[in-house]
PDB file of C-alpha atoms and ligand atoms in Angstrom:
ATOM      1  CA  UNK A   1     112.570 105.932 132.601  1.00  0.00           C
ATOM      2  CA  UNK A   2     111.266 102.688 131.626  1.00  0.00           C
ATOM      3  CA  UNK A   3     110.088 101.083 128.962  1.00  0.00           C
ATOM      4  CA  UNK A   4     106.856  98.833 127.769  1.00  0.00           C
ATOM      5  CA  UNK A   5     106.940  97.867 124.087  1.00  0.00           C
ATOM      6  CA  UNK A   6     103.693  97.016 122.628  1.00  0.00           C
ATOM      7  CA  UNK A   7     103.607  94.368 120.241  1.00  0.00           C
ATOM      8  CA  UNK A   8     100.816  93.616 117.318  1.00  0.00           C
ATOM      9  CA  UNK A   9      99.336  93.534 114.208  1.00  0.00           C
ATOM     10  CA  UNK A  10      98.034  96.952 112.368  1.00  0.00           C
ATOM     11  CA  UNK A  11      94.468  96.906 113.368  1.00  0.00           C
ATOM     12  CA  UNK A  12      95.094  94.701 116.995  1.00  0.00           C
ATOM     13  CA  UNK A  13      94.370  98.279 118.585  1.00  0.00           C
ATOM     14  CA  UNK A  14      97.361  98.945 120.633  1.00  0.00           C
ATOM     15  CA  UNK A  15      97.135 102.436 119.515  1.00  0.00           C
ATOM     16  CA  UNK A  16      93.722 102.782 120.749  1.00  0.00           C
ATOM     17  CA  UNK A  17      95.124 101.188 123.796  1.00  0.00           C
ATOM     18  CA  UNK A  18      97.914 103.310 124.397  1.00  0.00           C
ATOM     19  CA  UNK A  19      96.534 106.443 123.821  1.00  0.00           C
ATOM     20  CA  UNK A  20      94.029 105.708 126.519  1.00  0.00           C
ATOM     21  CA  UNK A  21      96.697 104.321 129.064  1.00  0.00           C
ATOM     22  CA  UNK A  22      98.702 107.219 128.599  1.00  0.00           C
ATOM     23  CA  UNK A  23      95.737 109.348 130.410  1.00  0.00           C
ATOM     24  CA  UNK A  24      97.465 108.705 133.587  1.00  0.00           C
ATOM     25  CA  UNK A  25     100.056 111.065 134.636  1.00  0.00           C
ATOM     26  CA  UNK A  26     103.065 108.640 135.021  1.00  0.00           C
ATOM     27  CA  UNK A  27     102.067 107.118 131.490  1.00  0.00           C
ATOM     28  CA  UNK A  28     103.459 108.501 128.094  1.00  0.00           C
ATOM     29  CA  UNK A  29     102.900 106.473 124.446  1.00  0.00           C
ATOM     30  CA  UNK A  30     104.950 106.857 121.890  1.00  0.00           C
ATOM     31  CA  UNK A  31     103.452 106.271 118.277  1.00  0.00           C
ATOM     32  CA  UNK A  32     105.821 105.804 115.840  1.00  0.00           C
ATOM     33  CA  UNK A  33     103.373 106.076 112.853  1.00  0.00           C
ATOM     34  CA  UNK A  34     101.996 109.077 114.630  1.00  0.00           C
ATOM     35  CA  UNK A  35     106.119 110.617 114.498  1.00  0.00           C
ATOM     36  CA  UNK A  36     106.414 110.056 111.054  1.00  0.00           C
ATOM     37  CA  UNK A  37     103.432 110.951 109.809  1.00  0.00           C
ATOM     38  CA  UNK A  38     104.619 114.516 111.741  1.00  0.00           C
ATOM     39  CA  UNK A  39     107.385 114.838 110.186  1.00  0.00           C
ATOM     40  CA  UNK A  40     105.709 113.737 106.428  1.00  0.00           C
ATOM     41  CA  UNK A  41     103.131 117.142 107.263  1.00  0.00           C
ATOM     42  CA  UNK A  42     105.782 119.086 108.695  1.00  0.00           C
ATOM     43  CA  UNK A  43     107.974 118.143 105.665  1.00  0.00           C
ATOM     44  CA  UNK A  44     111.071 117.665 107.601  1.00  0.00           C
ATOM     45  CA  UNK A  45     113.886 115.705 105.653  1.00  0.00           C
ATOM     46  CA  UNK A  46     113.124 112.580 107.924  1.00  0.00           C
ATOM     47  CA  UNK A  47     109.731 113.073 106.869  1.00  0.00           C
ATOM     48  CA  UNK A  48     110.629 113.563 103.184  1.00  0.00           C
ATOM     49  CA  UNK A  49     112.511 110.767 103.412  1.00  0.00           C
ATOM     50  CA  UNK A  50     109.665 108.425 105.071  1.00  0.00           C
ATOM     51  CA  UNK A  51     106.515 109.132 102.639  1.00  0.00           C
ATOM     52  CA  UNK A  52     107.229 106.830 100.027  1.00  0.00           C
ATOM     53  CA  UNK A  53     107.631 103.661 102.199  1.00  0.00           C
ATOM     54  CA  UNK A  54     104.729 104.650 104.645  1.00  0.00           C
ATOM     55  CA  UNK A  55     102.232 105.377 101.207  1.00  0.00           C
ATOM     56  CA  UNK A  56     102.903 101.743 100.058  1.00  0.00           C
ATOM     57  CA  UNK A  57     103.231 100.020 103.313  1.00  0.00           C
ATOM     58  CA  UNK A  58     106.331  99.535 103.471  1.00  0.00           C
ATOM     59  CA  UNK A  59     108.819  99.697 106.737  1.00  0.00           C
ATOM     60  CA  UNK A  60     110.918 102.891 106.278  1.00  0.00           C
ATOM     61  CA  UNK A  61     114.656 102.208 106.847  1.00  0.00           C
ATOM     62  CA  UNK A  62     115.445 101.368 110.492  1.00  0.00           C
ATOM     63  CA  UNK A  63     118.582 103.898 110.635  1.00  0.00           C
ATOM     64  CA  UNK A  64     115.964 106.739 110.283  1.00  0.00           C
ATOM     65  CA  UNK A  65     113.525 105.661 112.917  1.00  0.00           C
ATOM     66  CA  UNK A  66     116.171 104.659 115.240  1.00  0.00           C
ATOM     67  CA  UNK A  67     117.475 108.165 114.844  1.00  0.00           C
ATOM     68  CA  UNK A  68     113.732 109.492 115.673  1.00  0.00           C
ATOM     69  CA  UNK A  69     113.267 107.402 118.712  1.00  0.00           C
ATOM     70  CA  UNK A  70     116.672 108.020 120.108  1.00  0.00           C
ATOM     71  CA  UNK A  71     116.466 111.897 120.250  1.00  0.00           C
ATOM     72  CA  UNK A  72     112.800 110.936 121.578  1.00  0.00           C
ATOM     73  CA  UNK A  73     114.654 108.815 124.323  1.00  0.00           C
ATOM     74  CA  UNK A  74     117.324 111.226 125.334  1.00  0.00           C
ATOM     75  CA  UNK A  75     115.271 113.996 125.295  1.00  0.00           C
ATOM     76  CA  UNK A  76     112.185 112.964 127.482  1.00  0.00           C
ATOM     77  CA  UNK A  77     114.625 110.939 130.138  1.00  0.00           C
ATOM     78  CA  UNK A  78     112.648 112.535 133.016  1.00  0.00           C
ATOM     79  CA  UNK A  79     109.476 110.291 132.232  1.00  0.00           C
ATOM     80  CA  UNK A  80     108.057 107.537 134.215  1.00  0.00           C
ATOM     81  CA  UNK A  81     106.844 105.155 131.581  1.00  0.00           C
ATOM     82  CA  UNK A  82     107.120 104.887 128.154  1.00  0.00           C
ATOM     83  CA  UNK A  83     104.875 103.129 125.874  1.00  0.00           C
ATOM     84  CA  UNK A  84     106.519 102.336 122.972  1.00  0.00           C
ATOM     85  CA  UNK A  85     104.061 101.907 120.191  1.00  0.00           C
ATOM     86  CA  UNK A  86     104.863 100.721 116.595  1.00  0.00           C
ATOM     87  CA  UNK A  87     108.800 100.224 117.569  1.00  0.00           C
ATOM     88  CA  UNK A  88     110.360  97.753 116.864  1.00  0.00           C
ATOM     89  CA  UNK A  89     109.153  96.594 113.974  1.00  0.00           C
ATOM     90  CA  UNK A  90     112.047  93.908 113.163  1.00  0.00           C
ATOM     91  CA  UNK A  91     114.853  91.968 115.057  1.00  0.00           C
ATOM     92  CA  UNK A  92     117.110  94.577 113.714  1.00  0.00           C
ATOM     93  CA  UNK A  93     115.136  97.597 115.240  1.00  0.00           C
ATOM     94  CA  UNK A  94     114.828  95.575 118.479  1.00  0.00           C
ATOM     95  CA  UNK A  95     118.532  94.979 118.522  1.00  0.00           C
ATOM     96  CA  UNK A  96     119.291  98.662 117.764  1.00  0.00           C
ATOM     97  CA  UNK A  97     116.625  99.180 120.612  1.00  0.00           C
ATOM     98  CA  UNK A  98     118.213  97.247 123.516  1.00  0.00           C
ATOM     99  CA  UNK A  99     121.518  99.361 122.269  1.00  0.00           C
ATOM    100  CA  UNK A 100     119.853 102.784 122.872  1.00  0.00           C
ATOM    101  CA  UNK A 101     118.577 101.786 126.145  1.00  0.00           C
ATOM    102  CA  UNK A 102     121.331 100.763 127.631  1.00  0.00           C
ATOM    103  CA  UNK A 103     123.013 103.407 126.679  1.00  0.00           C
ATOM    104  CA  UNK A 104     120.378 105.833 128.137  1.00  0.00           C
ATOM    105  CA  UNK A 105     119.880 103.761 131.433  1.00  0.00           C
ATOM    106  CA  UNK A 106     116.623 102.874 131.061  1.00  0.00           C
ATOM    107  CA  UNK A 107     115.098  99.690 131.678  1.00  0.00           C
ATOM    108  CA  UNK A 108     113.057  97.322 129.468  1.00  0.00           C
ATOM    109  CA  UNK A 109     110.085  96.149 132.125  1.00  0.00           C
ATOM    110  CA  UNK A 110     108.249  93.860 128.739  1.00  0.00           C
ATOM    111  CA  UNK A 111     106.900  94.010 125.621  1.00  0.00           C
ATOM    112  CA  UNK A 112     103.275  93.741 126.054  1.00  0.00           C
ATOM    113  CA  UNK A 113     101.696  91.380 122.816  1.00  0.00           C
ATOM    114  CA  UNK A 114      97.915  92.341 121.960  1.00  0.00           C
ATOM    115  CA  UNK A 115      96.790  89.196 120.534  1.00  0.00           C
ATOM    116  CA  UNK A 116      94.176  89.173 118.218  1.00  0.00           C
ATOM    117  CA  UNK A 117      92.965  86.762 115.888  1.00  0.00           C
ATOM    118  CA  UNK A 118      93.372  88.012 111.959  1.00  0.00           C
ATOM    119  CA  UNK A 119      89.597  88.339 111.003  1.00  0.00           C
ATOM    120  CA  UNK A 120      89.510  90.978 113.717  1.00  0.00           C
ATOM    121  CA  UNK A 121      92.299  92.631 112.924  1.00  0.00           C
ATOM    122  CA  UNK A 122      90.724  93.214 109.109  1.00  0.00           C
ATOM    123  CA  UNK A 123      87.649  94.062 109.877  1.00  0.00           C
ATOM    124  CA  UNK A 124      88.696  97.195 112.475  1.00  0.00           C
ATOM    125  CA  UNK A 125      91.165  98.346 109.921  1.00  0.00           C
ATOM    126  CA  UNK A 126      88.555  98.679 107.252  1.00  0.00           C
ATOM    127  CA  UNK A 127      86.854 100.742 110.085  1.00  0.00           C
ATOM    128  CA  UNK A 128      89.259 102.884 110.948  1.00  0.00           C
ATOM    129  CA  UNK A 129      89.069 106.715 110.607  1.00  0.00           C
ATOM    130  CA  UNK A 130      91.662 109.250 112.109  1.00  0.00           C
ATOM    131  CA  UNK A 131      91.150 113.228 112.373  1.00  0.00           C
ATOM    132  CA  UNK A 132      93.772 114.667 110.039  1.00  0.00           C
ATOM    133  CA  UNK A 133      93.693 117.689 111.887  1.00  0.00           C
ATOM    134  CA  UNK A 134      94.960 116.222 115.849  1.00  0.00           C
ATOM    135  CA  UNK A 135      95.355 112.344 115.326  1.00  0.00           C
ATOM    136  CA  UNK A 136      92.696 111.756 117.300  1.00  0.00           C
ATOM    137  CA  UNK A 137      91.526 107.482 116.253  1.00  0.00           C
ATOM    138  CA  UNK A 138      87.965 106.462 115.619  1.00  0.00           C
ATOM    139  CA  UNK A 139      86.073 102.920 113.947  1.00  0.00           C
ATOM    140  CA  UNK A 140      82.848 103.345 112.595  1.00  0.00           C
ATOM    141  CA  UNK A 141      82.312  99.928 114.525  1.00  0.00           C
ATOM    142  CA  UNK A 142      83.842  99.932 117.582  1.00  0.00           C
ATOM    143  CA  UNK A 143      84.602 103.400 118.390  1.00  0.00           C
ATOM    144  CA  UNK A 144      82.209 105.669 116.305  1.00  0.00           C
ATOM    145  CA  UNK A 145      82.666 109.470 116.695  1.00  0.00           C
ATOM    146  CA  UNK A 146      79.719 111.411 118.482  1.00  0.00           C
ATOM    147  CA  UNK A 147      78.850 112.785 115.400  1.00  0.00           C
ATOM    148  CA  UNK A 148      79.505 110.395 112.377  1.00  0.00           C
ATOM    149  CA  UNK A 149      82.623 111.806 109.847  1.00  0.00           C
ATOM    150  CA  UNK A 150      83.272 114.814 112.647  1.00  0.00           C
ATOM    151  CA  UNK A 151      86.557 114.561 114.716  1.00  0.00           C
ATOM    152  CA  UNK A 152      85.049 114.550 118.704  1.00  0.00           C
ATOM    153  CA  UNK A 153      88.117 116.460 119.838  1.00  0.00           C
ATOM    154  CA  UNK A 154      88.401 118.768 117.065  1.00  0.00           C
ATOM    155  CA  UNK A 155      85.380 119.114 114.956  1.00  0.00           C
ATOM    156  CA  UNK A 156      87.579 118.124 111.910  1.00  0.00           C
ATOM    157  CA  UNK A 157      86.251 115.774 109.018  1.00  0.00           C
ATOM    158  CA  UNK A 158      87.210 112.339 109.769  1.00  0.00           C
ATOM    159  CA  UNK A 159      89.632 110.685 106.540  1.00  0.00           C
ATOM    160  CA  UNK A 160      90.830 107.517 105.741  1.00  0.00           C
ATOM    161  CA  UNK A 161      94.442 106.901 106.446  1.00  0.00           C
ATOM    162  CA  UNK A 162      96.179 106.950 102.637  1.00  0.00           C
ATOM    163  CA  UNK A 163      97.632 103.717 103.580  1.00  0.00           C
ATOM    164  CA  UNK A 164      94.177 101.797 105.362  1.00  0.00           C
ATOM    165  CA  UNK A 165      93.305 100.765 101.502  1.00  0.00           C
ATOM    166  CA  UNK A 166      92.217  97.455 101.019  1.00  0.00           C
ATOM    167  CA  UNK A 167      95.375  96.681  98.619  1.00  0.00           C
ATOM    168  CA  UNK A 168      98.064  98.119 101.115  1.00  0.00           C
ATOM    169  CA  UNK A 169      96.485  96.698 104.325  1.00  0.00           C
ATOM    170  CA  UNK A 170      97.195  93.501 102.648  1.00  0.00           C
ATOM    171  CA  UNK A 171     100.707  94.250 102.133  1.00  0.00           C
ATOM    172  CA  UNK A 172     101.199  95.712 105.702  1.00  0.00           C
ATOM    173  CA  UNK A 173      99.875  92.261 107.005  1.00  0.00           C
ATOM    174  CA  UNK A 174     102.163  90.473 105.340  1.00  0.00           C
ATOM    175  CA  UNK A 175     105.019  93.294 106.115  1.00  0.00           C
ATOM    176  CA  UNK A 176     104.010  92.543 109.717  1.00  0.00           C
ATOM    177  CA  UNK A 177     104.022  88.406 109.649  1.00  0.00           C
ATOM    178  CA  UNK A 178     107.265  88.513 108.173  1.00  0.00           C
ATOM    179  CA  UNK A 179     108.947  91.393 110.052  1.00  0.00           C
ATOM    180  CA  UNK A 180     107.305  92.151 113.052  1.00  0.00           C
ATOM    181  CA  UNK A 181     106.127  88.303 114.119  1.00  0.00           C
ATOM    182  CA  UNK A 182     109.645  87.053 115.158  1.00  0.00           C
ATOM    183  CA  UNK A 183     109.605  89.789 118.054  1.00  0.00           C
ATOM    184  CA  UNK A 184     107.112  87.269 119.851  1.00  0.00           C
ATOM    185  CA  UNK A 185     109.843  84.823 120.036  1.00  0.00           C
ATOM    186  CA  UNK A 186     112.535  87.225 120.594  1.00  0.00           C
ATOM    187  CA  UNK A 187     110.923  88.704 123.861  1.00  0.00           C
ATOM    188  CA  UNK A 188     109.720  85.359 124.806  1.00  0.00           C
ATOM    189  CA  UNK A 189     113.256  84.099 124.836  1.00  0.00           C
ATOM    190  CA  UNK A 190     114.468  87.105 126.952  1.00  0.00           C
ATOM    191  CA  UNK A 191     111.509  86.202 129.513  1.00  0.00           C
ATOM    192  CA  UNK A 192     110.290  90.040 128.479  1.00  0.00           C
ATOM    193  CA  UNK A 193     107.079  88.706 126.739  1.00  0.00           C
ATOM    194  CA  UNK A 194     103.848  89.294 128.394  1.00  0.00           C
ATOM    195  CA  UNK A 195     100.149  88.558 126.507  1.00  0.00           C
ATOM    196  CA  UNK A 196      96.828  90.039 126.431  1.00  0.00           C
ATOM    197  CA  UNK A 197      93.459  89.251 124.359  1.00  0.00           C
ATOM    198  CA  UNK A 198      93.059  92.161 122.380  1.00  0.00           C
ATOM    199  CA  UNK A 199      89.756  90.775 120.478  1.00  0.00           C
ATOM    200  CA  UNK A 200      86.926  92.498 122.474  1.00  0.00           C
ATOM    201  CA  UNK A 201      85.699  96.038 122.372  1.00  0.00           C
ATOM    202  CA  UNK A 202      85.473  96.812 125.850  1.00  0.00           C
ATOM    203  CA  UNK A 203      88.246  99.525 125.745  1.00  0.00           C
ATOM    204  CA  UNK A 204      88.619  99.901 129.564  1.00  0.00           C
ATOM    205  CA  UNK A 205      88.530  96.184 130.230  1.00  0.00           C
ATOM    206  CA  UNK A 206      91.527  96.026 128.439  1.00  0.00           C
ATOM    207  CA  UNK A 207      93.364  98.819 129.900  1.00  0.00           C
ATOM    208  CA  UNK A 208      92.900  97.406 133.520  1.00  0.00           C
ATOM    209  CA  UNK A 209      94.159  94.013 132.138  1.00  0.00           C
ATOM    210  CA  UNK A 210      96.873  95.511 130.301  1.00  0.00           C
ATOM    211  CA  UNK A 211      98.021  97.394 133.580  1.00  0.00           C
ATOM    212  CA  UNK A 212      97.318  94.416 135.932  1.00  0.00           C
ATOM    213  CA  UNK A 213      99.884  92.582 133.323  1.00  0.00           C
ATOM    214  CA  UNK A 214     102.822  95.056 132.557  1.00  0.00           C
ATOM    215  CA  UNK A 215     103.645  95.757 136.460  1.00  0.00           C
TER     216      UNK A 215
HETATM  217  P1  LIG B   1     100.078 100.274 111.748  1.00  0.00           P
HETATM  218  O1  LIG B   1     100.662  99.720 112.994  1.00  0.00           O
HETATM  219  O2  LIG B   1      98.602 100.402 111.807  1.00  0.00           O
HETATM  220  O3  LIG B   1     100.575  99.606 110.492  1.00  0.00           O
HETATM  221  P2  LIG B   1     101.605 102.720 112.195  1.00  0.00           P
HETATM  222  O4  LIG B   1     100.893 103.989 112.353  1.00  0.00           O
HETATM  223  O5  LIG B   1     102.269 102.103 113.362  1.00  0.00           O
HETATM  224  O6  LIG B   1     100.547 101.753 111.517  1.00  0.00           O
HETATM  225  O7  LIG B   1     102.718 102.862 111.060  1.00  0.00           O
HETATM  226  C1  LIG B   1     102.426 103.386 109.791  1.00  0.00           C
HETATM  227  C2  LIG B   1     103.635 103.263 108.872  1.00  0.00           C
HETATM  228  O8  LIG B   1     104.748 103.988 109.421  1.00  0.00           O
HETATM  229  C3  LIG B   1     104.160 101.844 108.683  1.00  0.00           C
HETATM  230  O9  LIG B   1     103.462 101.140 107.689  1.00  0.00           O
HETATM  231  C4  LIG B   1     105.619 102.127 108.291  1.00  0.00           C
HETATM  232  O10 LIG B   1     105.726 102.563 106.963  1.00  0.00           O
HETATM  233  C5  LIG B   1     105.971 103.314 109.161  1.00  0.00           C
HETATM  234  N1  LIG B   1     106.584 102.904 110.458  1.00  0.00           N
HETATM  235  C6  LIG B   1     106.069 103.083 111.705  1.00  0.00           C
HETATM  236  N2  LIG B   1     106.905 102.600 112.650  1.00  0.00           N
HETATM  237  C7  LIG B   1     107.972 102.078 111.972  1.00  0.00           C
HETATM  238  C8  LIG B   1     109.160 101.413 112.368  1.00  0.00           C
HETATM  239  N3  LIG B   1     109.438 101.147 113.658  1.00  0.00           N
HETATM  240  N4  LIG B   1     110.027 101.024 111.394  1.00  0.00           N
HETATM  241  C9  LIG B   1     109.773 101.252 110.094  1.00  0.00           C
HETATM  242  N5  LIG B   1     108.660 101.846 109.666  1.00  0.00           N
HETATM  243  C10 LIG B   1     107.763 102.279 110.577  1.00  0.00           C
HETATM  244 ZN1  LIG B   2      90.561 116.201 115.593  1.00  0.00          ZN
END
């Protein structure tokens, strides 16, 4: 296995990007947010644990999701690439991260930054609508259903993530300038950091680019 970390604010769309990268065979993405939320449904004790901090936008403790991606890594060692998407979130995380994959033989290839410029990054997550039932990601601007409010996948009604309010988006931008920013310099400094311009809409532009740049 190896590993590409993608790195970038809420809203930069490396979600969008990963789940579309991970079409190809060799390709898998994992979502952090997309985990916990799981386990918040499934209303596991990780899960029980998480909801509070994810509800106001807060990081939930790094022990716990360290835990969650480990057993991911040790359990899925037979994959190709791994897209790691939403961890880490802090030096501490990424620390804790080079730990586990050293431990599991598996090799760091970059962390791949979506850059975006903050206006952007707003105005998407004010668009954003997920299917409660499968996950599945829309924006009524950029990538609108078939059918407006109706999952494409699933036929589900289309919600508003609890924590996409105006109030807590706020919050999880500043959460992410303080936290998640100094991973720039951190994989810079280890010669692991890699950029691409996140701010158009042309999905599969950005794929190729972002392939063209991780190999
Ligand atoms: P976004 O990147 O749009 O903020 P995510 O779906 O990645 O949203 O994450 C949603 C929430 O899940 C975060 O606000 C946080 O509470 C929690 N979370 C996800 N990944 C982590 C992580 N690596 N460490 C701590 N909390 C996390
Ligand atoms: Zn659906």
């Amino acid at each position: 296995m190896n590993v590409v970390i993608l790195l970038g604010a809420p809203g930069s769309g490396k979600g969008t990007l990963a789940v579309e990268m991970a079409k190809r065979p060799d390709i898998a993405h994992l979502s952090t947010g997309d985990l916990l939320r799981g386990a918040v449904k499934a209303g596991t004790p990780a899960g029980l644990e998480a909801k509070a901090y994810m509800e106001a936008g807060n990081l939930v403790p790094d022990e716990l999701i360290a835990r969650m991606v480990g057993d991911y890594i040790a359990e899925n060692a037979s994959l190709s690439t791994v897209l790691l998407d939403g961890f880490p979130r802090n030096v501490a995380q990424a620390d804790i991260l080079a730990d586990l994959l050293a431990k599991n033989g598996v090799t760091l290839r970059c962390a791949l930054l979506l850059d975006v410029p903050d206006e952007i990054v707003v105005r998407r997550i004010s668009g954003r609508r997920v299917c409660p039932a499968c996950g599945a990601g829309f924006n009524v601007d950029t990538l609108p259903p078939k059918q407006e409010g109706i999952c494409d996948a699933c036929g589900a009604a289309l919600v508003i993530r609890k924590d996409d309010t105006p109030e807590t988006v706020r919050h999880r931008l500043a959460v992410y300038a303080e936290q998640t920013f100094p991973l720039i310099a951190y994989y810079r400094e280890r010669n692991l950091l890699r950029t691409v311009d996140g701010s158009g809409d042309d999905l599969e532009a950005k794929v190729k680019v972002a392939f063209e740049t991780i190999q």
